[in-house]
Amino acid sequence: MVEARIAFTSVGKRYGKLWALKGVTASFQQGEVIMVIGPNGSGKTTLIKCLLGLVRPSEGSIAVNGSVIGTDPAYRRTIGYMPQISQFPAALTIGQLLDMMRDIRGLDKVTTKDELITSLGLDGQLEKRLSDLSGGTRQKVSAVLAFRSGPEVLVMDEPTAGLDPISAGKVLARAAEVRDNGGTVLITSHLMEEVESLADRVAYLEDGRLRFLLPIKEILERTGQSRLAKALPAMLEVHETESAVG
Ligand code: ADP
């Protein structure tokens, strides 16, 4: 059997008395896109932060490419991350930030994948200071940074928020390419229509627990719906009945 790219085993994260995540066991494979959804406060960000090593689980473990993540951050080189809100050093220009991040990540100038700079229209703005950028332009810079190292794992938190529809389409198309090249892509988004065509499976979180992790196709089949936005509420009802019976 092919080893899971990412494996969560009984992962829990507690903040004081609150379990932001509890008992999460799930495997994510090579060459798939997982849409992570759930109500506000259900633990989506905490799950992502645990994977990125920004938050340490209170219990359980997470393995990436078969190695349990611990204190050594080396595994993060394989991960491209597009946060919901990027914190950039305000005094730098876009160009300076891109150069600095390339050097920190030890990327080769020639092979660095920077086609998104042009396709998102950033090449004429490289001299602009990061402090002066609009929200949408910050998102574009963030997308370039997430993709340029050719990540094996791509984590995107609300990637299209603030982007115009054309740019959003380009970013999602690049995410599909990462998947097609064997990458594992985790996306959180409120805009189901936008990502449902891209995603293979849905991970649904509620109160820190993984309620289900299923292929979109199966969710649509089980509920008899053709779109995820309608299928999800039906799915949650079915599950409630199932657990009430079980
Ligand atoms: P989501 O991303 O689904 O909105 P989060 O993972 O951000 O959910 O949060 C899950 C729960 O954990 C929420 O109740 C939130 O208030 C709580 N939480 C998240 N981060 C912290 C923190 N640093 N300190 C205390 N509580 C937190």
Short mmCIF file of C-alpha atoms and ligand atoms in Angstrom, two decimals:
data_model
loop_
_atom_site.label_atom_id
_atom_site.label_comp_id
_atom_site.label_asym_id
_atom_site.label_seq_id
_atom_site.Cartn_x
_atom_site.Cartn_y
_atom_site.Cartn_z
CA MET A 1 0.00 0.00 0.00
CA VAL A 2 1.18 3.50 -0.76
CA GLU A 3 2.17 5.35 2.37
CA ALA A 4 -0.13 8.25 3.28
CA ARG A 5 1.35 11.64 2.56
CA ILE A 6 -0.18 12.97 5.77
CA ALA A 7 -1.51 10.88 8.65
CA PHE A 8 -3.27 12.30 11.72
CA THR A 9 -3.57 9.77 14.57
CA SER A 10 -5.93 10.64 17.45
CA VAL A 11 -4.89 14.28 17.29
CA GLY A 12 -6.28 16.59 19.97
CA LYS A 13 -5.49 20.18 20.82
CA ARG A 14 -6.67 21.79 24.01
CA TYR A 15 -6.74 25.48 24.86
CA GLY A 16 -7.46 25.64 28.57
CA LYS A 17 -10.68 23.69 29.02
CA LEU A 18 -11.64 23.82 25.35
CA TRP A 19 -10.73 21.03 22.98
CA ALA A 20 -10.27 22.88 19.66
CA LEU A 21 -9.56 19.47 18.06
CA LYS A 22 -10.36 16.08 19.51
CA GLY A 23 -9.70 12.52 18.36
CA VAL A 24 -8.90 13.39 14.76
CA THR A 25 -7.67 10.37 12.83
CA ALA A 26 -7.37 10.81 9.07
CA SER A 27 -5.03 10.07 6.18
CA PHE A 28 -4.49 12.25 3.15
CA GLN A 29 -2.94 10.69 0.06
CA GLN A 30 -0.68 11.75 -2.77
CA GLY A 31 -2.51 13.30 -5.70
CA GLU A 32 -5.66 14.42 -3.94
CA VAL A 33 -7.36 17.66 -2.98
CA ILE A 34 -9.18 17.74 0.34
CA MET A 35 -11.64 20.43 1.15
CA VAL A 36 -11.67 21.12 4.90
CA ILE A 37 -14.98 22.59 5.95
CA GLY A 38 -17.07 23.16 9.04
CA PRO A 39 -18.76 25.96 10.98
CA ASN A 40 -16.76 28.83 12.47
CA GLY A 41 -14.78 27.63 15.46
CA SER A 42 -14.96 23.96 14.40
CA GLY A 43 -11.17 23.55 14.40
CA LYS A 44 -10.16 24.03 10.74
CA THR A 45 -7.40 26.54 11.47
CA THR A 46 -6.17 24.52 14.43
CA LEU A 47 -5.90 21.42 12.22
CA ILE A 48 -3.87 23.35 9.66
CA LYS A 49 -1.65 24.93 12.32
CA CYS A 50 -0.93 21.51 13.82
CA LEU A 51 0.12 20.22 10.39
CA LEU A 52 2.37 23.24 9.85
CA GLY A 53 3.96 22.82 13.28
CA LEU A 54 2.72 26.26 14.37
CA VAL A 55 0.71 24.60 17.13
CA ARG A 56 1.72 21.47 19.02
CA PRO A 57 -1.03 18.88 19.51
CA SER A 58 -1.92 18.16 23.15
CA GLU A 59 -2.30 14.49 22.23
CA GLY A 60 -1.84 12.18 19.26
CA SER A 61 0.61 12.52 16.40
CA ILE A 62 0.92 13.70 12.81
CA ALA A 63 3.18 12.04 10.25
CA VAL A 64 4.24 13.58 6.95
CA ASN A 65 5.75 11.16 4.43
CA GLY A 66 5.93 8.54 7.14
CA SER A 67 7.86 10.62 9.69
CA VAL A 68 6.12 11.85 12.81
CA ILE A 69 6.57 15.60 13.09
CA GLY A 70 8.36 16.75 16.20
CA THR A 71 10.64 19.62 16.98
CA ASP A 72 12.65 19.49 13.74
CA PRO A 73 10.99 21.88 11.27
CA ALA A 74 12.81 20.43 8.21
CA TYR A 75 9.65 18.68 6.93
CA ARG A 76 8.05 22.08 6.37
CA ARG A 77 10.25 22.58 3.31
CA THR A 78 7.93 20.19 1.51
CA ILE A 79 4.88 22.30 2.40
CA GLY A 80 3.59 25.35 0.57
CA TYR A 81 1.30 27.46 2.74
CA MET A 82 -1.05 30.21 1.70
CA PRO A 83 -2.42 31.74 4.92
CA GLN A 84 -5.69 33.61 5.16
CA ILE A 85 -3.93 36.75 6.32
CA SER A 86 -0.25 37.12 5.51
CA GLN A 87 2.12 38.93 7.79
CA PHE A 88 4.77 40.55 5.61
CA PRO A 89 7.69 42.77 6.66
CA ALA A 90 6.18 46.18 5.80
CA ALA A 91 9.41 47.91 4.77
CA LEU A 92 10.31 45.47 1.99
CA THR A 93 9.16 45.59 -1.61
CA ILE A 94 7.44 42.61 -3.25
CA GLY A 95 10.64 41.86 -5.18
CA GLN A 96 12.79 42.00 -2.05
CA LEU A 97 10.44 39.67 -0.20
CA LEU A 98 10.42 37.16 -3.06
CA ASP A 99 14.23 37.20 -3.21
CA MET A 100 14.55 36.89 0.55
CA MET A 101 12.14 33.94 0.74
CA ARG A 102 13.87 32.21 -2.16
CA ASP A 103 17.21 32.50 -0.35
CA ILE A 104 15.78 31.34 2.99
CA ARG A 105 14.23 28.32 1.30
CA GLY A 106 17.46 27.66 -0.60
CA LEU A 107 15.70 27.69 -3.98
CA ASP A 108 17.58 27.90 -7.22
CA LYS A 109 17.10 31.19 -9.11
CA VAL A 110 16.74 29.46 -12.45
CA THR A 111 14.36 26.67 -11.48
CA THR A 112 12.16 28.58 -9.06
CA LYS A 113 8.63 28.31 -10.36
CA ASP A 114 7.63 31.93 -10.74
CA GLU A 115 5.19 31.86 -13.65
CA LEU A 116 2.43 33.00 -11.30
CA ILE A 117 4.22 36.36 -10.87
CA THR A 118 3.48 37.14 -14.50
CA SER A 119 0.15 35.42 -14.77
CA LEU A 120 -1.22 37.28 -11.72
CA GLY A 121 0.12 40.57 -13.10
CA LEU A 122 2.66 41.14 -10.33
CA ASP A 123 5.68 41.64 -12.56
CA GLY A 124 4.99 45.36 -12.95
CA GLN A 125 4.61 45.80 -9.19
CA LEU A 126 7.81 44.29 -7.83
CA GLU A 127 9.06 47.69 -6.62
CA LYS A 128 5.96 48.31 -4.52
CA ARG A 129 6.30 48.24 -0.76
CA LEU A 130 4.40 45.48 1.04
CA SER A 131 2.91 48.09 3.39
CA ASP A 132 1.19 49.75 0.41
CA LEU A 133 -0.49 46.70 -1.10
CA SER A 134 -4.21 46.08 -1.38
CA GLY A 135 -5.62 42.93 0.23
CA GLY A 136 -5.96 41.24 -3.15
CA THR A 137 -2.36 41.96 -4.14
CA ARG A 138 -1.16 40.60 -0.78
CA GLN A 139 -3.09 37.41 -1.54
CA LYS A 140 -1.37 37.15 -4.92
CA VAL A 141 2.08 37.52 -3.32
CA SER A 142 1.09 34.90 -0.80
CA ALA A 143 0.03 32.54 -3.62
CA VAL A 144 3.35 33.01 -5.45
CA LEU A 145 5.23 32.15 -2.25
CA ALA A 146 3.13 29.04 -1.60
CA PHE A 147 3.64 27.57 -5.08
CA ARG A 148 7.17 28.52 -6.04
CA SER A 149 9.05 25.68 -4.33
CA GLY A 150 6.97 23.00 -6.09
CA PRO A 151 5.40 21.77 -2.83
CA GLU A 152 4.48 18.14 -2.11
CA VAL A 153 1.87 19.40 0.34
CA LEU A 154 -0.08 22.57 -0.33
CA VAL A 155 -2.17 24.14 2.43
CA MET A 156 -4.49 26.99 1.48
CA ASP A 157 -6.63 28.82 4.00
CA GLU A 158 -9.47 30.64 2.20
CA PRO A 159 -7.22 31.07 -0.86
CA THR A 160 -9.65 33.03 -3.01
CA ALA A 161 -10.75 35.53 -0.35
CA GLY A 162 -10.04 39.02 -1.68
CA LEU A 163 -9.00 37.82 -5.13
CA ASP A 164 -10.80 38.83 -8.32
CA PRO A 165 -12.50 35.87 -10.04
CA ILE A 166 -9.89 35.58 -12.81
CA SER A 167 -6.97 35.50 -10.38
CA ALA A 168 -8.87 33.12 -8.09
CA GLY A 169 -9.35 30.77 -11.07
CA LYS A 170 -5.63 30.91 -11.87
CA VAL A 171 -4.65 30.10 -8.28
CA LEU A 172 -7.07 27.16 -8.12
CA ALA A 173 -5.83 25.91 -11.50
CA ARG A 174 -2.29 25.87 -10.13
CA ALA A 175 -3.52 23.92 -7.11
CA ALA A 176 -4.99 21.36 -9.51
CA GLU A 177 -1.58 21.09 -11.21
CA VAL A 178 0.07 20.38 -7.86
CA ARG A 179 -2.46 17.59 -7.34
CA ASP A 180 -1.92 16.24 -10.86
CA ASN A 181 1.81 16.07 -10.15
CA GLY A 182 1.19 13.89 -7.11
CA GLY A 183 0.88 16.62 -4.50
CA THR A 184 -1.56 16.66 -1.58
CA VAL A 185 -3.67 19.81 -1.33
CA LEU A 186 -5.71 20.90 1.70
CA ILE A 187 -8.06 23.83 1.14
CA THR A 188 -10.38 25.57 3.58
CA SER A 189 -13.03 27.66 1.92
CA HIS A 190 -16.50 28.99 2.53
CA LEU A 191 -17.12 29.14 -1.20
CA MET A 192 -18.13 25.59 -1.95
CA GLU A 193 -19.06 26.15 -5.58
CA GLU A 194 -15.57 27.44 -6.21
CA VAL A 195 -13.65 24.49 -4.86
CA GLU A 196 -16.03 21.58 -5.25
CA SER A 197 -14.99 20.97 -8.84
CA LEU A 198 -11.38 20.76 -7.70
CA ALA A 199 -11.73 18.74 -4.51
CA ASP A 200 -11.68 14.95 -4.32
CA ARG A 201 -12.74 14.54 -0.70
CA VAL A 202 -14.43 16.61 1.98
CA ALA A 203 -13.28 16.64 5.59
CA TYR A 204 -16.13 17.98 7.72
CA LEU A 205 -15.26 19.26 11.18
CA GLU A 206 -17.69 20.08 13.96
CA ASP A 207 -16.78 21.06 17.52
CA GLY A 208 -13.21 19.93 16.91
CA ARG A 209 -14.23 16.45 15.74
CA LEU A 210 -13.99 15.03 12.25
CA ARG A 211 -17.59 14.18 11.46
CA PHE A 212 -16.79 12.64 8.12
CA LEU A 213 -14.10 12.40 5.48
CA LEU A 214 -15.66 11.24 2.23
CA PRO A 215 -15.25 11.56 -1.53
CA ILE A 216 -17.46 14.33 -2.92
CA LYS A 217 -18.87 11.81 -5.36
CA GLU A 218 -20.08 9.65 -2.51
CA ILE A 219 -21.65 12.60 -0.69
CA LEU A 220 -23.58 13.52 -3.83
CA GLU A 221 -24.63 9.92 -4.45
CA ARG A 222 -25.75 9.30 -0.87
CA THR A 223 -27.86 12.46 -0.78
CA GLY A 224 -29.10 12.38 -4.37
CA GLN A 225 -27.97 15.98 -4.87
CA SER A 226 -25.89 17.36 -7.71
CA ARG A 227 -24.20 20.20 -5.81
CA LEU A 228 -22.27 20.10 -2.57
CA ALA A 229 -24.00 23.15 -1.08
CA LYS A 230 -27.27 21.21 -1.07
CA ALA A 231 -25.76 17.81 -0.36
CA LEU A 232 -23.96 18.84 2.82
CA PRO A 233 -27.00 19.77 4.93
CA ALA A 234 -28.67 16.55 3.75
CA MET A 235 -25.53 14.61 4.60
CA LEU A 236 -25.43 16.02 8.11
CA GLU A 237 -29.06 14.98 8.65
CA VAL A 238 -28.35 11.47 7.40
CA HIS A 239 -25.40 11.22 9.75
CA GLU A 240 -27.44 12.44 12.69
CA THR A 241 -30.04 9.76 12.03
CA GLU A 242 -27.34 7.13 11.62
CA SER A 243 -25.69 8.01 14.92
CA ALA A 244 -29.08 8.21 16.65
CA VAL A 245 -29.88 4.72 15.38
CA GLY A 246 -26.36 3.41 16.07
P1 ADP B 1 -12.08 27.50 12.67
O1 ADP B 1 -10.82 27.71 11.91
O2 ADP B 1 -12.86 26.31 12.23
O3 ADP B 1 -12.94 28.73 12.72
P2 ADP B 1 -10.33 27.40 14.99
O4 ADP B 1 -9.43 26.25 14.78
O5 ADP B 1 -9.80 28.77 14.71
O6 ADP B 1 -11.69 27.17 14.19
O7 ADP B 1 -10.84 27.39 16.49
C1 ADP B 1 -11.39 26.25 17.13
C2 ADP B 1 -11.72 26.63 18.57
O8 ADP B 1 -10.52 26.86 19.28
C3 ADP B 1 -12.56 27.90 18.69
O9 ADP B 1 -13.47 27.74 19.75
C4 ADP B 1 -11.52 28.94 19.02
O10 ADP B 1 -12.09 30.00 19.78
C5 ADP B 1 -10.51 28.17 19.83
N1 ADP B 1 -9.14 28.71 19.71
C6 ADP B 1 -8.43 28.76 18.57
N2 ADP B 1 -7.20 29.28 18.81
C7 ADP B 1 -7.15 29.55 20.14
C8 ADP B 1 -6.14 30.09 21.02
N3 ADP B 1 -4.93 30.45 20.56
N4 ADP B 1 -6.45 30.22 22.32
C9 ADP B 1 -7.66 29.84 22.79
N5 ADP B 1 -8.65 29.32 22.03
C10 ADP B 1 -8.40 29.17 20.72
#
